[in-house]
Amino acid sequence: MTVRTFARAGVVLLLGLGLGLASSSSTQAGVKPTITKQAWGSVGGQTVDRYTLTNGKFRVRILTYGGILQTVETPDRHGRMANVTLGFGSLGGYVTSKNPAYFGALIGRYGNRIAKGKFTLDGQTYQLAINNDPNSLHGGNVGFDKRVWSATPVAGRNTVALRLSYVSPNGEENYPGTLRTTVTYTITKNRGIRIDYRATTGKATVVNLTNHAYWNLGGEGTGTIDDHKLQLKASRYTPVDSTLIPTGKLDRVAGTPMDFRRPTAIGARNRSNFQQIVYGRGYDHNWVLDRRTKGLEVAARVSDAASGRTLTISTTEPGIQFYGGNFLDGTLYGTSGKAYRQGDGLALETQHFPDSPNHANFPSTVLRPGQVLRSTTVYQFGTL
Ligand code: GLA
C-alpha cells in the first residue's frame, strides 16, 4: 500500500481502487491514475475531506465541502505546472469568507438569479431568500456550495473519479421537493475534468446545476485575464436589466461587444459603455449556445498566449454564463496568498438560462417526480 505525503498536515489515506496505484511520480505521463483522501477540517461538526486526483501530468483537488474544485494543476507549453483555478489554501478561507465569489463550488439548487426570489409552479408560489438584492442567487443563503457532500471514489480504466452526493430535504431554502443530487468529477487521461450531474425529486421543483470555477490560465494570483482570448459558440445572448435579470429577449451578438464568435481578448471590450456591459460592470451574461444536437458540444474556448495553456469547455446545457470576475475587489486572498482583484479570473458556468422559472420562452428548468435530470460538462486543458 502506498502513502503519499501532502504539504499540509492531515491524515492521508490511499484508496485501493484496483487501479494498480502508483507509488510516486504520479504526475508522470503513463503512470496509472491515483486518488488520495486527506482530512481537511470540519464545518458545523461535519468532517470535510480533500481528495487529490492525479492522472498523468494533471492534478485536481476536490473538497467534500461545496464539492469545491480547490486546485487544478496543469502544464504550460514548457511543461511547467501551475494551479489555474481560483480558491483558498484552507477550509477556513472558504468558511470564514462564506466564499462570496463561489470559487470552484457546485451551485444548486438553482444556479444564477431568480427575479425577486419568486416563482410559481403548478399554481403555487414560492418565495426564496433574497441574497443578491433584489434577487435570489445561486440557491439562496445556504446553497449546495456550503453543504458537505458524501464522497465515493470511482475507478475507471484510464480515469479516476469522485462521486459526490447530497440530499436536499423538501423545503430547503424554500424549494419544493426532496432533491437527490449526484455529481461525478472524472479526471480523464488527457487533462480533462468531466462533470456529470444527476438529480431526481420527490415533488415538482426547479433545478439548475453548475460549477462556479474561475480560471486564470497563467496561474491563480498572477494578474488579470484581460489578455486571455475567449471564443463562445453563441450568436445570441439573454440581455439583462440593471439587476442582471434577463428581459426575456434573445438578442443577436453581431455588431456588439457580446460577439465572441471569433477568439477575442477579454480586455478588448470589457470597459465598453455598451449598456449591457455597464449593467454587469463588465461581462456577466448568459450566452445562448448554438447547438446542433442534444449531446455534448463545444461551448467555449479560452487561450492564454503567454503560458500557452488552453481550456475548451463542452456541455449538454443550452447556455453559458461568462462572468469576468467583475466583483472581485482585492479583499479575498487566494490559494497562494495573493489578493484577487477585478478581472483576476473568469467563470464560465454552463447552465439553463437565468430566471427560467419566470420565462416560458426559455428551456424549462422544471423537474418532476419520475424524471431524471442529466447534464454533462467537460473542461479540457491543453496547450497552444
Ligand atoms: C455569478 C453571477 C455574478 C456574481 C458571481 C459571484 O457569476 O452572475 O454576478 O454574483 O456569480 O460573485
mmCIF file of N, CA, C and O in Angstrom, residues 214-295:
data_model
loop_
_atom_site.group_PDB
_atom_site.id
_atom_site.type_symbol
_atom_site.label_atom_id
_atom_site.label_comp_id
_atom_site.label_asym_id
_atom_site.label_seq_id
_atom_site.Cartn_x
_atom_site.Cartn_y
_atom_site.Cartn_z
ATOM 1 N N TYR A 214 -13.407 29.494 -11.345
ATOM 2 C CA TYR A 214 -12.818 30.633 -12.063
ATOM 3 C C TYR A 214 -11.496 30.158 -12.636
ATOM 4 O O TYR A 214 -10.741 29.456 -11.953
ATOM 5 N N TRP A 215 -11.176 30.626 -13.817
ATOM 6 C CA TRP A 215 -9.937 30.199 -14.468
ATOM 7 C C TRP A 215 -9.011 31.381 -14.693
ATOM 8 O O TRP A 215 -9.462 32.486 -15.034
ATOM 9 N N ASN A 216 -7.742 31.131 -14.494
ATOM 10 C CA ASN A 216 -6.704 32.056 -14.938
ATOM 11 C C ASN A 216 -5.599 31.151 -15.468
ATOM 12 O O ASN A 216 -4.911 30.476 -14.696
ATOM 13 N N LEU A 217 -5.475 31.097 -16.782
ATOM 14 C CA LEU A 217 -4.592 30.100 -17.397
ATOM 15 C C LEU A 217 -3.113 30.419 -17.179
ATOM 16 O O LEU A 217 -2.246 29.583 -17.429
ATOM 17 N N GLY A 218 -2.827 31.624 -16.689
ATOM 18 C CA GLY A 218 -1.447 31.960 -16.325
ATOM 19 C C GLY A 218 -1.117 31.455 -14.922
ATOM 20 O O GLY A 218 0.039 31.454 -14.503
ATOM 21 N N GLY A 219 -2.132 31.033 -14.190
ATOM 22 C CA GLY A 219 -1.983 30.608 -12.795
ATOM 23 C C GLY A 219 -2.738 31.578 -11.905
ATOM 24 O O GLY A 219 -2.711 32.792 -12.149
ATOM 25 N N GLU A 220 -3.405 31.046 -10.872
ATOM 26 C CA GLU A 220 -4.174 31.943 -9.989
ATOM 27 C C GLU A 220 -3.218 32.898 -9.290
ATOM 28 O O GLU A 220 -2.088 32.528 -8.985
ATOM 29 N N GLY A 221 -3.682 34.116 -9.089
ATOM 30 C CA GLY A 221 -2.861 35.087 -8.375
ATOM 31 C C GLY A 221 -1.786 35.743 -9.226
ATOM 32 O O GLY A 221 -0.912 36.424 -8.708
ATOM 33 N N THR A 222 -1.837 35.538 -10.554
ATOM 34 C CA THR A 222 -0.794 36.125 -11.412
ATOM 35 C C THR A 222 -1.251 37.380 -12.141
ATOM 36 O O THR A 222 -0.506 37.922 -12.957
ATOM 37 N N GLY A 223 -2.457 37.853 -11.892
ATOM 38 C CA GLY A 223 -2.915 39.066 -12.584
ATOM 39 C C GLY A 223 -4.227 38.843 -13.291
ATOM 40 O O GLY A 223 -4.935 37.879 -12.992
ATOM 41 N N THR A 224 -4.554 39.728 -14.220
ATOM 42 C CA THR A 224 -5.885 39.655 -14.828
ATOM 43 C C THR A 224 -5.924 38.719 -16.036
ATOM 44 O O THR A 224 -4.888 38.319 -16.573
ATOM 45 N N ILE A 225 -7.148 38.450 -16.448
ATOM 46 C CA ILE A 225 -7.375 37.602 -17.621
ATOM 47 C C ILE A 225 -7.695 38.467 -18.851
ATOM 48 O O ILE A 225 -8.179 37.963 -19.856
ATOM 49 N N ASP A 226 -7.375 39.755 -18.776
ATOM 50 C CA ASP A 226 -7.657 40.657 -19.894
ATOM 51 C C ASP A 226 -7.056 40.177 -21.215
ATOM 52 O O ASP A 226 -7.630 40.386 -22.287
ATOM 53 N N ASP A 227 -5.878 39.551 -21.140
ATOM 54 C CA ASP A 227 -5.218 39.101 -22.374
ATOM 55 C C ASP A 227 -5.657 37.700 -22.808
ATOM 56 O O ASP A 227 -5.243 37.245 -23.882
ATOM 57 N N HIS A 228 -6.425 37.015 -21.985
ATOM 58 C CA HIS A 228 -6.927 35.709 -22.421
ATOM 59 C C HIS A 228 -7.875 35.937 -23.598
ATOM 60 O O HIS A 228 -8.677 36.875 -23.589
ATOM 61 N N LYS A 229 -7.797 35.044 -24.563
ATOM 62 C CA LYS A 229 -8.760 35.121 -25.668
ATOM 63 C C LYS A 229 -9.889 34.139 -25.402
ATOM 64 O O LYS A 229 -9.651 33.000 -24.998
ATOM 65 N N LEU A 230 -11.096 34.618 -25.650
ATOM 66 C CA LEU A 230 -12.283 33.794 -25.418
ATOM 67 C C LEU A 230 -13.061 33.646 -26.716
ATOM 68 O O LEU A 230 -13.182 34.604 -27.498
ATOM 69 N N GLN A 231 -13.554 32.429 -26.929
ATOM 70 C CA GLN A 231 -14.461 32.183 -28.055
ATOM 71 C C GLN A 231 -15.702 31.493 -27.503
ATOM 72 O O GLN A 231 -15.586 30.547 -26.719
ATOM 73 N N LEU A 232 -16.869 32.007 -27.859
ATOM 74 C CA LEU A 232 -18.121 31.400 -27.412
ATOM 75 C C LEU A 232 -18.919 30.986 -28.642
ATOM 76 O O LEU A 232 -19.093 31.792 -29.572
ATOM 77 N N LYS A 233 -19.419 29.761 -28.632
ATOM 78 C CA LYS A 233 -20.201 29.278 -29.776
ATOM 79 C C LYS A 233 -21.638 29.731 -29.607
ATOM 80 O O LYS A 233 -22.526 28.954 -29.287
ATOM 81 N N ALA A 234 -21.844 31.037 -29.750
ATOM 82 C CA ALA A 234 -23.175 31.588 -29.486
ATOM 83 C C ALA A 234 -23.423 32.810 -30.345
ATOM 84 O O ALA A 234 -22.620 33.745 -30.338
ATOM 85 N N SER A 235 -24.513 32.821 -31.086
ATOM 86 C CA SER A 235 -24.869 34.025 -31.852
ATOM 87 C C SER A 235 -25.923 34.867 -31.152
ATOM 88 O O SER A 235 -26.287 35.925 -31.641
ATOM 89 N N ARG A 236 -26.382 34.408 -29.993
ATOM 90 C CA ARG A 236 -27.354 35.200 -29.226
ATOM 91 C C ARG A 236 -27.016 35.144 -27.734
ATOM 92 O O ARG A 236 -26.304 34.236 -27.285
ATOM 93 N N TYR A 237 -27.533 36.084 -27.005
ATOM 94 C CA TYR A 237 -27.368 36.092 -25.552
ATOM 95 C C TYR A 237 -28.665 36.613 -24.949
ATOM 96 O O TYR A 237 -29.544 37.095 -25.683
ATOM 97 N N THR A 238 -28.788 36.487 -23.631
ATOM 98 C CA THR A 238 -30.014 36.962 -22.976
ATOM 99 C C THR A 238 -29.705 38.291 -22.283
ATOM 100 O O THR A 238 -29.101 38.299 -21.207
ATOM 101 N N PRO A 239 -30.103 39.420 -22.906
ATOM 102 C CA PRO A 239 -29.839 40.722 -22.291
ATOM 103 C C PRO A 239 -30.554 40.835 -20.946
ATOM 104 O O PRO A 239 -31.593 40.206 -20.737
ATOM 105 N N VAL A 240 -29.966 41.649 -20.056
ATOM 106 C CA VAL A 240 -30.486 41.751 -18.688
ATOM 107 C C VAL A 240 -30.886 43.184 -18.358
ATOM 108 O O VAL A 240 -30.507 44.132 -19.064
ATOM 109 N N ASP A 241 -31.616 43.321 -17.237
ATOM 110 C CA ASP A 241 -31.924 44.653 -16.715
ATOM 111 C C ASP A 241 -30.796 45.061 -15.752
ATOM 112 O O ASP A 241 -29.799 44.334 -15.624
ATOM 113 N N SER A 242 -30.976 46.154 -15.053
ATOM 114 C CA SER A 242 -29.892 46.647 -14.197
ATOM 115 C C SER A 242 -29.621 45.738 -12.996
ATOM 116 O O SER A 242 -28.589 45.856 -12.348
ATOM 117 N N THR A 243 -30.547 44.786 -12.701
ATOM 118 C CA THR A 243 -30.303 43.848 -11.590
ATOM 119 C C THR A 243 -29.822 42.490 -12.115
ATOM 120 O O THR A 243 -29.817 41.505 -11.371
ATOM 121 N N LEU A 244 -29.461 42.461 -13.391
ATOM 122 C CA LEU A 244 -28.920 41.269 -14.054
ATOM 123 C C LEU A 244 -29.944 40.144 -14.242
ATOM 124 O O LEU A 244 -29.591 38.974 -14.358
ATOM 125 N N ILE A 245 -31.219 40.534 -14.300
ATOM 126 C CA ILE A 245 -32.297 39.587 -14.619
ATOM 127 C C ILE A 245 -32.613 39.702 -16.116
ATOM 128 O O ILE A 245 -32.770 40.812 -16.634
ATOM 129 N N PRO A 246 -32.680 38.562 -16.835
ATOM 130 C CA PRO A 246 -32.984 38.607 -18.266
ATOM 131 C C PRO A 246 -34.311 39.311 -18.555
ATOM 132 O O PRO A 246 -35.288 39.151 -17.813
ATOM 133 N N THR A 247 -34.303 40.081 -19.646
ATOM 134 C CA THR A 247 -35.535 40.756 -20.057
ATOM 135 C C THR A 247 -36.490 39.749 -20.704
ATOM 136 O O THR A 247 -37.680 40.035 -20.843
ATOM 137 N N GLY A 248 -35.948 38.601 -21.126
ATOM 138 C CA GLY A 248 -36.760 37.590 -21.816
ATOM 139 C C GLY A 248 -36.427 37.522 -23.299
ATOM 140 O O GLY A 248 -36.788 36.567 -23.973
ATOM 141 N N LYS A 249 -35.732 38.551 -23.785
ATOM 142 C CA LYS A 249 -35.367 38.559 -25.204
ATOM 143 C C LYS A 249 -34.096 37.738 -25.432
ATOM 144 O O LYS A 249 -33.280 37.554 -24.523
ATOM 145 N N LEU A 250 -33.961 37.251 -26.680
ATOM 146 C CA LEU A 250 -32.711 36.610 -27.094
ATOM 147 C C LEU A 250 -32.133 37.533 -28.160
ATOM 148 O O LEU A 250 -32.632 37.559 -29.285
ATOM 149 N N ASP A 251 -31.131 38.315 -27.797
ATOM 150 C CA ASP A 251 -30.580 39.292 -28.739
ATOM 151 C C ASP A 251 -29.383 38.734 -29.494
ATOM 152 O O ASP A 251 -28.632 37.917 -28.966
ATOM 153 N N ARG A 252 -29.216 39.241 -30.726
ATOM 154 C CA ARG A 252 -28.070 38.822 -31.535
ATOM 155 C C ARG A 252 -26.807 39.500 -31.013
ATOM 156 O O ARG A 252 -26.841 40.670 -30.625
ATOM 157 N N VAL A 253 -25.691 38.762 -31.023
ATOM 158 C CA VAL A 253 -24.419 39.340 -30.563
ATOM 159 C C VAL A 253 -23.765 40.187 -31.658
ATOM 160 O O VAL A 253 -22.949 41.058 -31.358
ATOM 161 N N ALA A 254 -24.146 39.916 -32.906
ATOM 162 C CA ALA A 254 -23.493 40.568 -34.054
ATOM 163 C C ALA A 254 -23.437 42.082 -33.884
ATOM 164 O O ALA A 254 -24.438 42.712 -33.526
ATOM 165 N N GLY A 255 -22.267 42.663 -34.086
ATOM 166 C CA GLY A 255 -22.109 44.115 -34.031
ATOM 167 C C GLY A 255 -22.040 44.678 -32.623
ATOM 168 O O GLY A 255 -22.108 45.889 -32.442
ATOM 169 N N THR A 256 -21.925 43.830 -31.598
ATOM 170 C CA THR A 256 -21.860 44.302 -30.213
ATOM 171 C C THR A 256 -20.614 43.709 -29.528
ATOM 172 O O THR A 256 -20.037 42.740 -30.021
ATOM 173 N N PRO A 257 -20.245 44.272 -28.355
ATOM 174 C CA PRO A 257 -19.110 43.689 -27.609
ATOM 175 C C PRO A 257 -19.423 42.311 -27.041
ATOM 176 O O PRO A 257 -18.563 41.705 -26.400
ATOM 177 N N MET A 258 -20.651 41.830 -27.270
ATOM 178 C CA MET A 258 -21.027 40.492 -26.792
ATOM 179 C C MET A 258 -20.641 39.415 -27.821
ATOM 180 O O MET A 258 -20.838 38.222 -27.575
ATOM 181 N N ASP A 259 -20.107 39.840 -28.951
ATOM 182 C CA ASP A 259 -19.783 38.890 -30.020
ATOM 183 C C ASP A 259 -18.417 38.238 -29.770
ATOM 184 O O ASP A 259 -17.374 38.863 -29.977
ATOM 185 N N PHE A 260 -18.452 36.974 -29.354
ATOM 186 C CA PHE A 260 -17.223 36.208 -29.132
ATOM 187 C C PHE A 260 -17.175 35.013 -30.084
ATOM 188 O O PHE A 260 -16.576 33.992 -29.759
ATOM 189 N N ARG A 261 -17.839 35.159 -31.240
ATOM 190 C CA ARG A 261 -17.845 34.018 -32.152
ATOM 191 C C ARG A 261 -16.445 33.734 -32.685
ATOM 192 O O ARG A 261 -16.134 32.613 -33.047
ATOM 193 N N ARG A 262 -15.611 34.790 -32.750
ATOM 194 C CA ARG A 262 -14.191 34.587 -33.051
ATOM 195 C C ARG A 262 -13.404 34.863 -31.783
ATOM 196 O O ARG A 262 -13.805 35.718 -30.982
ATOM 197 N N PRO A 263 -12.255 34.160 -31.596
ATOM 198 C CA PRO A 263 -11.482 34.371 -30.367
ATOM 199 C C PRO A 263 -11.119 35.847 -30.203
ATOM 200 O O PRO A 263 -10.594 36.458 -31.134
ATOM 201 N N THR A 264 -11.458 36.422 -29.058
ATOM 202 C CA THR A 264 -11.248 37.853 -28.802
ATOM 203 C C THR A 264 -10.713 38.045 -27.392
ATOM 204 O O THR A 264 -11.192 37.398 -26.452
ATOM 205 N N ALA A 265 -9.744 38.946 -27.253
ATOM 206 C CA ALA A 265 -9.198 39.224 -25.921
ATOM 207 C C ALA A 265 -10.308 39.799 -25.049
ATOM 208 O O ALA A 265 -11.057 40.690 -25.481
ATOM 209 N N ILE A 266 -10.399 39.321 -23.833
ATOM 210 C CA ILE A 266 -11.472 39.765 -22.940
ATOM 211 C C ILE A 266 -11.343 41.263 -22.645
ATOM 212 O O ILE A 266 -12.327 41.999 -22.610
ATOM 213 N N GLY A 267 -10.084 41.727 -22.487
ATOM 214 C CA GLY A 267 -9.860 43.132 -22.154
ATOM 215 C C GLY A 267 -10.130 44.098 -23.299
ATOM 216 O O GLY A 267 -10.152 45.316 -23.093
ATOM 217 N N ALA A 268 -10.364 43.563 -24.502
ATOM 218 C CA ALA A 268 -10.555 44.451 -25.653
ATOM 219 C C ALA A 268 -11.830 45.286 -25.530
ATOM 220 O O ALA A 268 -11.893 46.409 -26.021
ATOM 221 N N ARG A 269 -12.854 44.716 -24.861
ATOM 222 C CA ARG A 269 -14.144 45.419 -24.862
ATOM 223 C C ARG A 269 -14.823 45.462 -23.500
ATOM 224 O O ARG A 269 -15.958 45.921 -23.392
ATOM 225 N N ASN A 270 -14.140 44.999 -22.430
ATOM 226 C CA ASN A 270 -14.862 44.931 -21.144
ATOM 227 C C ASN A 270 -14.943 46.273 -20.417
ATOM 228 O O ASN A 270 -15.498 46.349 -19.328
ATOM 229 N N ARG A 271 -14.386 47.327 -21.047
ATOM 230 C CA ARG A 271 -14.570 48.677 -20.492
ATOM 231 C C ARG A 271 -15.480 49.513 -21.391
ATOM 232 O O ARG A 271 -15.519 50.734 -21.291
ATOM 233 N N SER A 272 -16.191 48.814 -22.283
ATOM 234 C CA SER A 272 -17.084 49.487 -23.226
ATOM 235 C C SER A 272 -18.283 50.110 -22.487
ATOM 236 O O SER A 272 -18.645 49.666 -21.393
ATOM 237 N N ASN A 273 -18.868 51.154 -23.100
ATOM 238 C CA ASN A 273 -20.061 51.743 -22.474
ATOM 239 C C ASN A 273 -21.357 51.155 -23.042
ATOM 240 O O ASN A 273 -22.430 51.720 -22.857
ATOM 241 N N PHE A 274 -21.257 50.014 -23.707
ATOM 242 C CA PHE A 274 -22.446 49.277 -24.155
ATOM 243 C C PHE A 274 -23.305 48.994 -22.911
ATOM 244 O O PHE A 274 -22.795 48.543 -21.888
ATOM 245 N N GLN A 275 -24.604 49.306 -22.995
ATOM 246 C CA GLN A 275 -25.473 49.250 -21.802
ATOM 247 C C GLN A 275 -25.355 47.936 -21.015
ATOM 248 O O GLN A 275 -25.307 47.924 -19.776
ATOM 249 N N GLN A 276 -25.295 46.817 -21.731
ATOM 250 C CA GLN A 276 -25.213 45.520 -21.050
ATOM 251 C C GLN A 276 -23.920 45.395 -20.235
ATOM 252 O O GLN A 276 -23.914 44.854 -19.141
ATOM 253 N N ILE A 277 -22.847 45.894 -20.787
ATOM 254 C CA ILE A 277 -21.546 45.823 -20.090
ATOM 255 C C ILE A 277 -21.569 46.761 -18.882
ATOM 256 O O ILE A 277 -21.005 46.450 -17.826
ATOM 257 N N VAL A 278 -22.251 47.880 -19.023
ATOM 258 C CA VAL A 278 -22.374 48.821 -17.904
ATOM 259 C C VAL A 278 -23.129 48.149 -16.759
ATOM 260 O O VAL A 278 -22.707 48.179 -15.606
ATOM 261 N N TYR A 279 -24.252 47.499 -17.097
ATOM 262 C CA TYR A 279 -25.048 46.805 -16.062
ATOM 263 C C TYR A 279 -24.207 45.763 -15.311
ATOM 264 O O TYR A 279 -24.339 45.594 -14.109
ATOM 265 N N GLY A 280 -23.368 45.032 -16.032
ATOM 266 C CA GLY A 280 -22.620 43.935 -15.399
ATOM 267 C C GLY A 280 -21.272 44.356 -14.857
ATOM 268 O O GLY A 280 -20.542 43.520 -14.334
ATOM 269 N N ARG A 281 -20.927 45.654 -14.981
ATOM 270 C CA ARG A 281 -19.571 46.145 -14.670
ATOM 271 C C ARG A 281 -18.542 45.348 -15.453
ATOM 272 O O ARG A 281 -17.436 45.041 -14.983
ATOM 273 N N GLY A 282 -18.939 44.932 -16.637
ATOM 274 C CA GLY A 282 -18.111 44.044 -17.450
ATOM 275 C C GLY A 282 -19.020 42.911 -17.898
ATOM 276 O O GLY A 282 -20.248 43.056 -17.913
ATOM 277 N N TYR A 283 -18.424 41.781 -18.259
ATOM 278 C CA TYR A 283 -19.233 40.651 -18.719
ATOM 279 C C TYR A 283 -19.794 39.860 -17.541
ATOM 280 O O TYR A 283 -19.046 39.433 -16.649
ATOM 281 N N ASP A 284 -21.093 39.680 -17.535
ATOM 282 C CA ASP A 284 -21.771 38.849 -16.533
ATOM 283 C C ASP A 284 -23.121 38.474 -17.129
ATOM 284 O O ASP A 284 -24.168 38.894 -16.666
ATOM 285 N N HIS A 285 -23.061 37.676 -18.197
ATOM 286 C CA HIS A 285 -24.249 37.409 -19.014
ATOM 287 C C HIS A 285 -24.322 35.949 -19.429
ATOM 288 O O HIS A 285 -23.316 35.243 -19.433
ATOM 289 N N ASN A 286 -25.522 35.577 -19.832
ATOM 290 C CA ASN A 286 -25.775 34.228 -20.319
ATOM 291 C C ASN A 286 -25.804 34.236 -21.849
ATOM 292 O O ASN A 286 -26.581 34.989 -22.444
ATOM 293 N N TRP A 287 -24.972 33.413 -22.453
ATOM 294 C CA TRP A 287 -24.994 33.268 -23.907
ATOM 295 C C TRP A 287 -25.825 32.047 -24.280
ATOM 296 O O TRP A 287 -25.786 31.014 -23.577
ATOM 297 N N VAL A 288 -26.566 32.180 -25.372
ATOM 298 C CA VAL A 288 -27.433 31.095 -25.852
ATOM 299 C C VAL A 288 -26.591 30.277 -26.834
ATOM 300 O O VAL A 288 -26.224 30.776 -27.903
ATOM 301 N N LEU A 289 -26.264 29.065 -26.464
ATOM 302 C CA LEU A 289 -25.345 28.279 -27.295
ATOM 303 C C LEU A 289 -25.996 27.862 -28.617
ATOM 304 O O LEU A 289 -27.181 27.512 -28.652
ATOM 305 N N ASP A 290 -25.215 27.947 -29.686
ATOM 306 C CA ASP A 290 -25.672 27.481 -30.996
ATOM 307 C C ASP A 290 -25.509 25.965 -31.005
ATOM 308 O O ASP A 290 -24.409 25.460 -31.238
ATOM 309 N N ARG A 291 -26.561 25.270 -30.710
ATOM 310 C CA ARG A 291 -26.468 23.818 -30.589
ATOM 311 C C ARG A 291 -27.035 23.141 -31.822
ATOM 312 O O ARG A 291 -27.995 23.607 -32.416
ATOM 313 N N ARG A 292 -26.442 21.994 -32.177
ATOM 314 C CA ARG A 292 -26.967 21.221 -33.294
ATOM 315 C C ARG A 292 -27.621 19.936 -32.796
ATOM 316 O O ARG A 292 -28.472 19.362 -33.441
ATOM 317 N N THR A 293 -27.168 19.464 -31.635
ATOM 318 C CA THR A 293 -27.671 18.194 -31.099
ATOM 319 C C THR A 293 -28.054 18.404 -29.641
ATOM 320 O O THR A 293 -27.909 19.494 -29.109
ATOM 321 N N LYS A 294 -28.485 17.323 -29.005
ATOM 322 C CA LYS A 294 -28.758 17.397 -27.561
ATOM 323 C C LYS A 294 -27.550 16.908 -26.765
ATOM 324 O O LYS A 294 -27.567 16.881 -25.542
ATOM 325 N N GLY A 295 -26.501 16.470 -27.495
ATOM 326 C CA GLY A 295 -25.336 15.876 -26.831
ATOM 327 C C GLY A 295 -24.314 16.902 -26.406
ATOM 328 O O GLY A 295 -24.564 18.110 -26.372
#
